[in-house]
Structure formats: C-alpha cells, structure tokens
C-alpha cells in the first residue's frame, strides 16, 4: 500500500526553487541597511542563500538545541531574518518571532510562556541596542540556553551568526519534512491578555496562498515587502509568498518612501506588499507613474473596520488586494475589481482563493457568531489556540467543541447587500500600528508614574490608536518607563511638546 505523501514545509518549497534555478536572485536587503543595522547589504542567489541557511542550521545543531525546541527571533526586515527562519526549520526548530517594539517586559513574558531555548537578534537596530535587551531578558528566563546575533559589537556571551555563516559548517540532522509539524508560535493580544498562537507549516502556507492567489501573483515575480514580518500575517505576506512564487524577495525596513521607490524601480518589482493606508497614499500620489513595474499591490489592514470607509484605489496599471487582518487568528483577502476602485463586498460563507473564481479551493469561512462578532475558520485558523476555557468543575456536561475562532471584532450583515460590515475592534484591546495591548495596561503604567500622570490612547485613522501622555515632569516619566522595560511607544507618549497640548 502506498504511503500518503507528506505535505510540504517552507523549506521544502524553498528547495524546489533552489533545484530549478540555483543561480537566480533570491533575497535582496533594504537599500538603507547600513544605517539600520550597521551591516553591508546582501544580495543572495538561491544557492548562496541555501549555503547560509545550512550554516546557520548547523550552528543551532552544534549548540545543542534539541529538535522541536522553540527559538525566539527579534530581527528587522533584512535577509538575516529570512535565513534564520528557514535555518531554524531546517534544524527542526519552532520559530517564535518577537515584534521589534517589544522590550524587556514583553520579552520575558513571551520567552517564559513558550519555554524558548534560544534567542536570535541584532547588535543594534536603528541605533537601539537590541543585543542588550536579549541578554537581559535571557538572564531572567530559565529555559534560555543560547543567545546569538548578527552584526558587530555583540556583548560578551552572545554567539555571532555572521561568523557561523563564514565558517560554513555542514553539520546536519535528519528532520522529517512534514507540513503538519509545528513551525511558528506568534503572539496575539485578546481581552484575556497575551496569547501564544502555535501553527504548523501547512497553516502558514494556507495563509500565504490566500493572499497570493487572490491577488494573482505571477510565478517568478520580484516581490517588494514593506510590512514588518514579525507576525503571522507578516510572514505570510513576505517569506511564504516568496517561496510560493519562486522569484526574488526585496526587503524594506518600514518606512522610507524615497528608498522604497528606488528599490522598486531598481529591481523592477511587480508586487508591493505594504500596510494598506500606506498603499492607498502611494496610489493617490502617482504610484503607476513613479513605479511603472508594479502590477499587484497587497494592502494589509491591521484595523479591518476601516476598510469600508477607505479611499478608492486610483492607480491605473496596478491592482489592489485588501487583506483583512484579525490579530494572529487569521485573515481573508479581497481584490478590488469595481470601476470606481472601492473595496469588494464581503459576504458570510466560504471564500475561495481566488475569491470570485468558481470551483476555486476554499481558503476559509467567514461567519457571524451569536455574539454579533466575526468568526473565522479554515486551514490557516488555529482553533485550539483560541478555544474557550473549560467549564467550571460543578458543570457536568461540557459544551460542544467550537470549530471556529471568534475574532471579537463586532460585525453585522447589511440587509440590502448581504455584505458584512465590521464595525468595531475587540473591546478593551488597543492597537498602535502592529503593537496591540490591553487598555487596562495603560491604566496600570499610568498609576506607577504617580499622581498627576496620564497615559491614554487616542483614535487614529492610520494606525488605529496613538498614545499620548502627560506628567508633571515628562523627562522623568520617560526615564521611569524606560527603566521598567516598556515599549518605546509608551515612553515617547511623554515627549515634550512646545504648545503643552496632549496630542
């Protein structure tokens, strides 16, 4: 009897393109990487990338990291991030990406919750000493046994992965390439707090397919990614879309508009992946004329309740695909096809990839829950990670298992069109760009600053919210928040303003 073929992993997909075109260009660093990390830019072919991936994987194996252990990664959108993720998978490890805005307080919680065995970072990113953050966090997490980084001026005790690539070790171990194996642990913030969300390879691939097939990405396309990769959606939009299409991935550390335009034109990029408000702004300012090679734009909405009221897409030669993001639970995509450039109508029920093609593979289901919120299910949606807590011990009959994830976004169906209107984000959860946190956390940090201090979140059209603070001594408040190891967005909320206003 023939054994069923295992589903592919991300490394499997990478190796398929490697076997087909080893000398083709694969990965290209941001144009301003020397400023961001102090390192020279890298341009790697598939064969060169493969050698670097194998060398980093060998370093992980030789360091004694057992298969299936968790390795935390906090890196910018550079070639090193892609190499590290694929190297970890080649070594049989599970990757836990950590957002760059996280500092000591969030890092230690995430590392402890996942029992991470190692952490990978950079010496400095935009002048900020991320290597020191990693070392300090690792000192408080019992499970961490290995800390390594890229770049120069690494602190004592941190292994250099640049040196590991240079040594080019061939150490390897047998790893079962099966898409059902764990690949990723990302982190969501729900009304119950920080939630680790594990995923298998097939779930990541399903998320990338939903984006790339809906936007009709051509095989072999040069993809410009200007979306931070440290999340499920960020990985799907960059790394996964790249291994699915088999072209070149051009990375951009968000965000410098002039650098982005130069990179797109220099590498004749056909695809741009960026935050949707940014994509719309580029469309309004002559995207087709300034970047004539672009044919597909994928706009990711961290605040999906804003899609319906967004501006029309006006670029002539490039199409726009809206990607609705619901934290780490999942996403769905809809390409704008109407003549006026307005968002596509979203309806309850199965949605294919591509969405409007009869007989297309089902990417997932959209539903309205009894609570009046939007629910998701499908191959990319990790239902178990969001399962409701077990019933109290005095209840003898357990409720039936739920086959969907409640995103907690308020939604309703329009009676006239049948379309879904997403009306509000989850209650009690704030978002500043890609950084999500609980409203009660703001109150807690504000109390720690003493009497007369105020830290609040104000609505913002582009990023969902923006933070603002006021204290009797703003400089002292900033120092106190920095010492607490908090996110820099909270620290900068207390920046001095000439007019004294809360903005």
Coordinates of C-alpha atoms in Angstrom, one line a residue:
X1 CA 0.0 0.0 0.0
X2 CA 1.4 3.4 -1.0
X3 CA 2.0 5.7 1.9
X4 CA 0.5 9.2 1.6
X5 CA 2.9 12.0 0.6
X6 CA 3.7 14.4 3.5
X7 CA 2.5 17.9 2.9
X8 CA 5.4 20.4 2.2
X9 CA 7.1 22.6 4.6
X10 CA 8.5 26.1 3.9
X11 CA 12.0 24.6 3.5
X12 CA 10.6 22.1 1.0
X13 CA 9.2 24.9 -1.1
X14 CA 12.5 26.8 -0.9
X15 CA 14.4 23.7 -2.0
X16 CA 12.1 23.2 -5.0
X17 CA 13.0 26.6 -6.4
X18 CA 16.7 26.0 -5.5
X19 CA 16.7 22.8 -7.6
X20 CA 15.1 24.6 -10.5
X21 CA 17.2 27.8 -10.6
X22 CA 20.1 27.8 -8.1
X23 CA 21.7 30.9 -9.7
X24 CA 18.6 33.1 -9.8
X25 CA 18.5 36.1 -7.4
X26 CA 16.6 35.1 -4.2
X27 CA 17.0 37.7 -1.4
X28 CA 17.9 41.4 -1.5
X29 CA 18.5 43.6 1.6
X30 CA 17.0 47.1 2.2
X31 CA 18.9 49.9 0.5
X32 CA 19.5 51.6 3.8
X33 CA 20.6 48.5 5.7
X34 CA 24.0 50.1 6.7
X35 CA 22.1 52.7 8.6
X36 CA 19.6 50.3 10.1
X37 CA 22.0 47.6 11.4
X38 CA 25.5 48.8 10.6
X39 CA 26.0 45.9 8.2
X40 CA 26.6 45.8 4.5
X41 CA 23.8 44.9 2.1
X42 CA 23.4 41.3 0.9
X43 CA 22.2 40.1 -2.4
X44 CA 21.9 36.3 -2.4
X45 CA 21.1 33.8 -5.1
X46 CA 19.2 30.7 -4.2
X47 CA 22.4 28.7 -4.0
X48 CA 24.1 31.3 -1.8
X49 CA 21.0 31.5 0.5
X50 CA 20.9 27.7 0.8
X51 CA 24.6 27.6 2.0
X52 CA 23.9 30.3 4.6
X53 CA 20.7 28.6 5.8
X54 CA 22.6 25.3 6.2
X55 CA 25.5 27.0 8.0
X56 CA 23.1 28.7 10.5
X57 CA 21.2 25.4 10.9
X58 CA 24.5 23.7 11.7
X59 CA 25.3 26.3 14.3
X60 CA 21.9 25.7 16.0
X61 CA 22.5 21.9 16.0
X62 CA 26.1 22.2 17.2
X63 CA 24.9 24.4 20.0
X64 CA 22.9 21.6 21.4
X65 CA 19.4 22.8 20.6
X66 CA 17.2 19.7 20.5
X67 CA 14.7 19.2 17.7
X68 CA 11.3 20.7 18.2
X69 CA 12.5 23.3 20.7
X70 CA 11.5 26.9 20.4
X71 CA 13.9 29.6 19.2
X72 CA 12.8 33.2 19.6
X73 CA 13.7 35.7 16.8
X74 CA 13.8 39.5 17.1
X75 CA 15.2 40.9 13.8
X76 CA 14.4 43.7 11.3
X77 CA 13.2 43.1 7.8
X78 CA 16.6 42.1 6.4
X79 CA 18.0 39.0 4.7
X80 CA 19.1 37.6 8.1
X81 CA 15.5 37.3 9.2
X82 CA 14.6 35.0 6.3
X83 CA 17.8 33.0 6.6
X84 CA 17.2 32.5 10.4
X85 CA 13.6 31.3 10.0
X86 CA 14.5 28.8 7.2
X87 CA 17.6 27.6 9.1
X88 CA 15.5 27.0 12.3
X89 CA 13.1 24.9 10.3
X90 CA 15.9 23.0 8.6
X91 CA 17.2 22.2 12.1
X92 CA 13.8 21.0 13.2
X93 CA 13.1 24.0 15.5
X94 CA 10.0 26.1 16.0
X95 CA 10.3 29.9 15.4
X96 CA 8.8 32.5 17.8
X97 CA 9.0 35.9 16.2
X98 CA 9.1 38.8 18.6
X99 CA 8.0 42.3 17.5
X100 CA 10.7 44.9 17.4
X101 CA 8.7 47.2 19.6
X102 CA 8.8 44.7 22.4
X103 CA 11.3 45.5 25.2
X104 CA 12.3 43.8 28.4
X105 CA 8.8 43.4 30.0
X106 CA 7.2 41.8 27.0
X107 CA 10.2 39.8 26.0
X108 CA 10.5 38.0 29.4
X109 CA 6.8 37.1 29.4
X110 CA 6.9 35.7 25.8
X111 CA 10.1 33.7 26.4
X112 CA 8.7 32.2 29.6
X113 CA 5.3 31.4 28.0
X114 CA 7.0 29.5 25.2
X115 CA 9.9 27.9 27.1
X116 CA 12.2 29.2 24.4
X117 CA 15.7 27.6 24.4
X118 CA 17.4 30.3 22.3
X119 CA 17.0 33.8 21.1
X120 CA 18.4 35.5 17.9
X121 CA 18.7 39.2 17.5
X122 CA 20.9 42.0 16.0
X123 CA 23.6 44.0 17.7
X124 CA 21.8 47.3 17.0
X125 CA 18.7 48.2 15.0
X126 CA 18.3 51.9 14.2
X127 CA 20.9 52.6 16.9
X128 CA 18.9 50.8 19.6
X129 CA 21.0 48.0 21.5
X130 CA 18.7 45.0 20.8
X131 CA 21.5 42.6 21.8
X132 CA 21.5 44.1 25.3
X133 CA 17.7 43.6 25.5
X134 CA 18.1 40.0 24.5
X135 CA 20.9 39.3 27.0
X136 CA 18.9 41.0 29.9
X137 CA 15.7 39.1 29.1
X138 CA 17.6 35.8 28.7
X139 CA 19.1 36.3 32.2
X140 CA 15.6 36.1 33.7
X141 CA 14.3 33.2 31.7
X142 CA 15.5 29.8 33.0
X143 CA 14.8 27.9 29.7
X144 CA 17.2 30.1 27.5
X145 CA 20.5 28.3 26.9
X146 CA 21.8 30.1 23.8
X147 CA 21.8 33.7 22.7
X148 CA 23.2 34.7 19.3
X149 CA 23.1 37.6 17.0
X150 CA 24.1 39.3 13.8
X151 CA 26.2 42.4 13.5
X152 CA 29.2 43.9 15.3
X153 CA 29.7 44.9 18.9
X154 CA 27.9 41.9 20.2
X155 CA 28.0 41.7 24.0
X156 CA 30.2 39.0 25.7
X157 CA 28.4 35.7 25.8
X158 CA 26.5 36.2 22.5
X159 CA 27.5 33.9 19.6
X160 CA 27.9 35.5 16.2
X161 CA 25.8 34.1 13.4
X162 CA 27.8 36.1 10.9
X163 CA 30.8 34.0 12.0
X164 CA 28.8 30.8 11.7
X165 CA 27.9 31.7 8.1
X166 CA 31.6 32.4 7.4
X167 CA 32.7 29.0 8.8
X168 CA 30.1 27.3 6.6
X169 CA 29.7 24.1 8.7
X170 CA 28.0 21.2 7.1
X171 CA 26.6 19.6 10.4
X172 CA 23.1 18.4 9.9
X173 CA 20.5 16.0 11.3
X174 CA 17.6 14.1 9.9
X175 CA 14.4 16.2 10.1
X176 CA 11.1 14.9 8.9
X177 CA 9.8 17.4 6.3
X178 CA 6.1 17.3 7.1
X179 CA 3.7 20.3 6.8
X180 CA 1.8 19.1 9.9
X181 CA 4.8 19.8 12.1
X182 CA 4.9 22.9 14.3
X183 CA 6.6 25.8 12.6
X184 CA 5.6 29.0 14.4
X185 CA 4.5 30.5 17.7
X186 CA 3.3 34.1 17.3
X187 CA 1.7 36.2 19.9
X188 CA -1.8 37.8 20.0
X189 CA -3.4 40.1 22.5
X190 CA -7.0 39.3 23.3
X191 CA -9.3 40.6 26.0
X192 CA -7.8 37.9 28.2
X193 CA -4.2 39.1 27.7
X194 CA -1.1 37.8 25.8
X195 CA -1.8 34.6 24.0
X196 CA 0.8 32.4 22.3
X197 CA -0.6 31.0 19.0
X198 CA 1.2 27.9 17.6
X199 CA 0.9 26.9 14.0
X200 CA 2.0 24.2 11.7
X201 CA 3.7 24.6 8.3
X202 CA 0.5 23.9 6.4
X203 CA -1.3 26.7 8.3
X204 CA 1.4 29.2 7.3
X205 CA 1.3 28.0 3.7
X206 CA -2.5 28.3 3.6
X207 CA -2.2 31.9 4.8
X208 CA 0.3 32.7 2.1
X209 CA -1.8 31.0 -0.6
X210 CA -4.9 33.0 0.4
X211 CA -3.0 36.3 -0.2
X212 CA -1.0 35.3 -3.3
X213 CA -3.9 33.5 -5.2
X214 CA -6.5 36.2 -4.5
X215 CA -4.1 38.9 -5.8
X216 CA -3.0 36.7 -8.7
X217 CA 0.8 36.9 -8.0
X218 CA 2.7 35.7 -11.1
X219 CA 5.3 32.9 -10.7
X220 CA 8.8 34.2 -10.6
X221 CA 7.7 37.7 -9.6
X222 CA 10.0 40.1 -7.8
X223 CA 8.2 41.0 -4.6
X224 CA 8.8 44.1 -2.5
X225 CA 7.9 43.6 1.1
X226 CA 7.4 46.7 3.2
X227 CA 5.4 45.1 6.0
X228 CA 7.1 44.1 9.3
X229 CA 7.5 40.3 9.2
X230 CA 7.3 39.6 12.9
X231 CA 3.7 38.2 12.9
X232 CA 1.7 35.5 11.2
X233 CA 0.4 37.9 8.5
X234 CA 3.8 39.5 8.1
X235 CA 5.4 36.1 7.5
X236 CA 2.6 35.1 5.0
X237 CA 3.0 38.3 3.1
X238 CA 6.8 38.1 2.7
X239 CA 8.5 34.8 3.3
X240 CA 5.6 32.5 2.4
X241 CA 4.5 34.4 -0.7
X242 CA 8.2 34.4 -1.8
X243 CA 8.7 30.6 -1.5
X244 CA 5.3 30.1 -3.3
X245 CA 6.1 32.2 -6.3
X246 CA 9.8 31.4 -6.6
X247 CA 11.0 34.9 -7.6
X248 CA 13.2 37.4 -5.7
X249 CA 12.2 38.9 -2.3
X250 CA 13.2 42.5 -1.9
X251 CA 13.1 43.6 1.7
X252 CA 12.3 47.1 3.0
X253 CA 12.6 48.1 6.7
X254 CA 9.5 50.3 7.2
X255 CA 9.4 53.0 6.2
X256 CA 11.2 55.5 3.9
X257 CA 9.1 56.4 0.8
X258 CA 12.1 57.5 -1.3
X259 CA 14.1 54.4 -0.5
X260 CA 11.1 52.2 -1.3
X261 CA 10.5 53.9 -4.7
X262 CA 14.2 53.5 -5.5
X263 CA 14.2 49.8 -4.6
X264 CA 11.0 49.0 -6.5
X265 CA 12.4 50.6 -9.7
X266 CA 16.0 49.3 -9.3
X267 CA 14.7 45.7 -9.1
X268 CA 11.7 46.1 -11.4
X269 CA 9.4 44.8 -8.7
X270 CA 6.0 43.6 -9.9
X271 CA 4.5 43.2 -6.4
X272 CA 4.3 45.6 -3.5
X273 CA 3.3 44.3 0.0
X274 CA 2.6 47.2 2.4
X275 CA 0.3 48.4 5.1
X276 CA -3.0 49.4 3.3
X277 CA -3.1 53.1 4.4
X278 CA 0.4 53.5 3.0
X279 CA -0.5 51.7 -0.2
X280 CA -3.5 54.0 -0.7
X281 CA -1.4 57.0 -0.1
X282 CA 1.1 55.9 -2.7
X283 CA -1.8 55.3 -5.1
X284 CA -3.0 58.8 -4.6
X285 CA 0.4 60.2 -5.4
X286 CA 1.0 58.7 -8.8
X287 CA 2.2 55.2 -8.0
X288 CA 1.7 54.0 -11.6
X289 CA 3.9 56.8 -13.0
X290 CA 6.6 56.7 -10.3
X291 CA 6.9 52.9 -10.1
X292 CA 5.8 51.6 -13.5
X293 CA 6.8 48.0 -13.0
X294 CA 4.2 47.4 -10.3
X295 CA 1.2 45.3 -11.3
X296 CA 0.0 44.0 -7.9
X297 CA -0.3 45.8 -4.6
X298 CA -1.3 43.9 -1.5
X299 CA -2.5 46.2 1.3
X300 CA -2.7 44.7 4.8
X301 CA -5.3 46.2 7.2
X302 CA -4.4 46.0 10.8
X303 CA -7.6 47.8 11.6
X304 CA -10.1 45.9 9.3
X305 CA -13.0 48.0 10.5
X306 CA -11.6 50.9 8.4
X307 CA -11.7 49.1 5.0
X308 CA -15.3 50.0 4.2
X309 CA -14.7 53.8 4.6
X310 CA -11.2 53.8 2.9
X311 CA -10.4 55.9 -0.2
X312 CA -10.9 54.5 -3.6
X313 CA -7.9 52.9 -5.4
X314 CA -6.9 55.2 -8.3
X315 CA -3.7 53.7 -9.6
X316 CA -4.2 52.7 -13.3
X317 CA -1.8 49.8 -14.0
X318 CA -1.7 48.1 -10.6
X319 CA -4.5 46.2 -8.8
X320 CA -5.1 46.4 -5.1
X321 CA -5.9 43.5 -2.8
X322 CA -7.3 44.3 0.6
X323 CA -6.1 41.9 3.3
X324 CA -8.3 42.0 6.5
X325 CA -6.1 41.1 9.5
X326 CA -7.6 39.8 12.7
X327 CA -4.7 39.8 15.1
X328 CA -3.0 36.4 14.9
X329 CA -6.2 34.5 14.4
X330 CA -6.2 34.7 10.6
X331 CA -7.1 36.9 7.6
X332 CA -9.0 37.0 4.4
X333 CA -8.3 38.8 1.1
X334 CA -10.5 40.6 -1.4
X335 CA -9.2 42.2 -4.7
X336 CA -10.8 45.5 -5.7
X337 CA -12.3 44.9 -9.1
X338 CA -15.0 47.6 -9.4
X339 CA -14.5 50.5 -11.8
X340 CA -14.7 53.1 -9.0
X341 CA -11.9 51.4 -7.0
X342 CA -14.0 50.8 -3.9
X343 CA -13.5 47.7 -1.6
X344 CA -15.1 44.4 -2.7
X345 CA -18.2 43.2 -1.0
X346 CA -17.5 40.6 1.7
X347 CA -20.2 38.0 2.4
X348 CA -20.8 35.3 5.0
X349 CA -19.8 31.8 4.0
X350 CA -16.8 30.0 2.3
X351 CA -14.4 32.2 0.4
X352 CA -12.2 30.7 -2.3
X353 CA -8.7 31.6 -3.5
X354 CA -9.2 33.4 -5.8
X355 CA -12.4 34.6 -4.3
X356 CA -14.6 35.1 -7.3
X357 CA -13.5 32.0 -9.3
X358 CA -16.0 29.2 -9.4
X359 CA -14.5 25.9 -8.3
X360 CA -11.5 27.6 -6.5
X361 CA -10.0 26.0 -3.5
X362 CA -11.7 27.1 -0.2
X363 CA -9.4 29.4 1.7
X364 CA -11.7 29.6 4.7
X365 CA -15.1 30.5 6.1
X366 CA -16.4 33.8 7.3
X367 CA -19.3 33.7 9.8
X368 CA -21.2 35.9 12.2
X369 CA -21.2 34.5 15.8
X370 CA -24.2 34.6 18.1
X371 CA -22.4 37.4 20.0
X372 CA -22.6 39.7 16.9
X373 CA -18.9 39.3 16.2
X374 CA -16.9 38.0 13.2
X375 CA -15.7 34.4 13.3
X376 CA -13.1 32.6 11.1
X377 CA -12.4 29.0 10.3
X378 CA -10.2 27.2 7.8
X379 CA -6.8 25.7 7.3
X380 CA -4.9 28.8 8.5
X381 CA -7.0 29.4 11.6
X382 CA -5.6 27.8 14.8
X383 CA -8.9 27.0 16.6
X384 CA -7.3 25.2 19.5
X385 CA -5.2 28.2 20.4
X386 CA -8.3 30.3 20.9
X387 CA -10.5 27.6 22.5
X388 CA -12.7 29.0 25.3
X389 CA -11.6 28.0 28.8
X390 CA -13.0 24.7 30.2
X391 CA -16.3 24.9 32.1
X392 CA -16.3 25.1 35.9
X393 CA -15.9 21.8 37.8
X394 CA -19.5 21.9 39.0
X395 CA -20.9 21.7 35.4
X396 CA -21.2 18.0 34.5
X397 CA -21.8 18.5 30.7
X398 CA -19.1 20.2 28.7
X399 CA -20.2 22.5 25.8
X400 CA -19.7 21.1 22.3
X401 CA -16.3 22.0 20.8
X402 CA -16.2 25.1 18.7
X403 CA -14.8 24.8 15.1
X404 CA -14.1 28.5 14.6
X405 CA -12.2 31.4 16.2
X406 CA -14.2 34.4 17.5
X407 CA -12.1 37.4 16.4
X408 CA -14.0 39.6 18.9
X409 CA -14.5 42.2 16.1
X410 CA -18.0 43.5 16.1
X411 CA -19.8 42.8 12.8
X412 CA -23.2 42.8 11.2
X413 CA -24.8 41.8 7.9
X414 CA -26.2 44.5 5.6
X415 CA -29.8 43.6 4.7
X416 CA -29.7 45.3 1.4
X417 CA -26.4 43.8 0.0
X418 CA -25.8 40.8 2.2
X419 CA -22.3 42.1 2.8
X420 CA -20.6 42.1 6.2
X421 CA -19.8 45.4 8.0
X422 CA -17.0 45.2 10.5
X423 CA -18.0 48.0 13.0
X424 CA -15.5 47.9 15.9
X425 CA -12.3 46.3 17.1
X426 CA -12.2 44.0 20.2
X427 CA -13.4 45.7 23.3
X428 CA -10.5 46.6 25.7
X429 CA -7.8 45.9 23.1
X430 CA -5.8 48.8 21.7
X431 CA -3.6 48.8 18.6
X432 CA -0.9 51.3 17.6
X433 CA 0.1 50.0 14.2
X434 CA 1.2 46.4 14.7
X435 CA 1.5 46.8 18.5
X436 CA -1.5 45.5 20.4
X437 CA -2.1 45.9 24.2
X438 CA -4.8 45.9 26.8
X439 CA -6.4 49.2 27.8
X440 CA -6.0 48.2 31.4
X441 CA -2.2 48.1 30.9
X442 CA -2.2 51.8 30.2
X443 CA -4.0 52.5 33.5
X444 CA -1.5 50.3 35.3
X445 CA 1.6 52.0 33.9
X446 CA 0.0 55.4 34.5
X447 CA -0.6 54.6 38.2
X448 CA 3.1 53.6 38.5
X449 CA 4.1 57.0 37.4
X450 CA 2.5 58.7 40.3
X451 CA -0.1 61.4 40.9
X452 CA -0.8 63.7 38.1
X453 CA 0.4 61.4 35.4
X454 CA -1.9 60.4 32.5
X455 CA -1.3 57.8 29.7
X456 CA -4.1 57.3 27.2
X457 CA -4.8 56.0 23.7
X458 CA -6.5 58.3 21.2
X459 CA -8.2 57.2 17.9
X460 CA -6.0 57.5 14.8
X461 CA -7.2 57.0 11.2
X462 CA -3.9 55.4 10.0
X463 CA -2.7 53.3 12.9
X464 CA -5.9 52.6 14.9
X465 CA -4.7 54.4 18.0
X466 CA -1.9 56.7 19.0
X467 CA -0.5 57.1 22.5
X468 CA -0.4 60.4 24.4
X469 CA 0.8 61.1 27.9
X470 CA 1.1 64.0 30.4
X471 CA 3.1 64.2 33.6
X472 CA 4.4 66.9 35.9
X473 CA 7.9 66.0 34.6
X474 CA 7.8 64.4 31.2
X475 CA 11.6 63.6 31.1
X476 CA 11.3 61.8 34.5
X477 CA 8.3 59.9 33.2
X478 CA 10.2 58.7 30.1
X479 CA 13.1 57.6 32.3
X480 CA 10.8 55.7 34.6
X481 CA 9.1 53.9 31.7
X482 CA 12.4 53.0 30.1
X483 CA 13.7 51.5 33.4
X484 CA 10.5 49.4 33.6
X485 CA 11.5 47.9 30.2
X486 CA 8.4 49.1 28.4
X487 CA 7.6 49.6 24.7
X488 CA 9.1 52.8 23.3
X489 CA 5.7 53.9 22.1
X490 CA 4.7 54.3 25.7
X491 CA 7.9 56.1 26.5
X492 CA 7.5 58.5 23.6
X493 CA 4.0 59.3 24.6
X494 CA 5.6 61.7 27.2
X495 CA 7.7 63.6 24.6
X496 CA 7.8 67.3 25.3
X497 CA 5.5 69.5 23.2
X498 CA 6.0 73.2 22.6
X499 CA 2.3 74.0 23.0
X500 CA 1.8 71.9 26.0
X501 CA -1.1 70.1 24.5
X502 CA -2.0 66.5 24.8
X503 CA -1.6 65.2 21.2

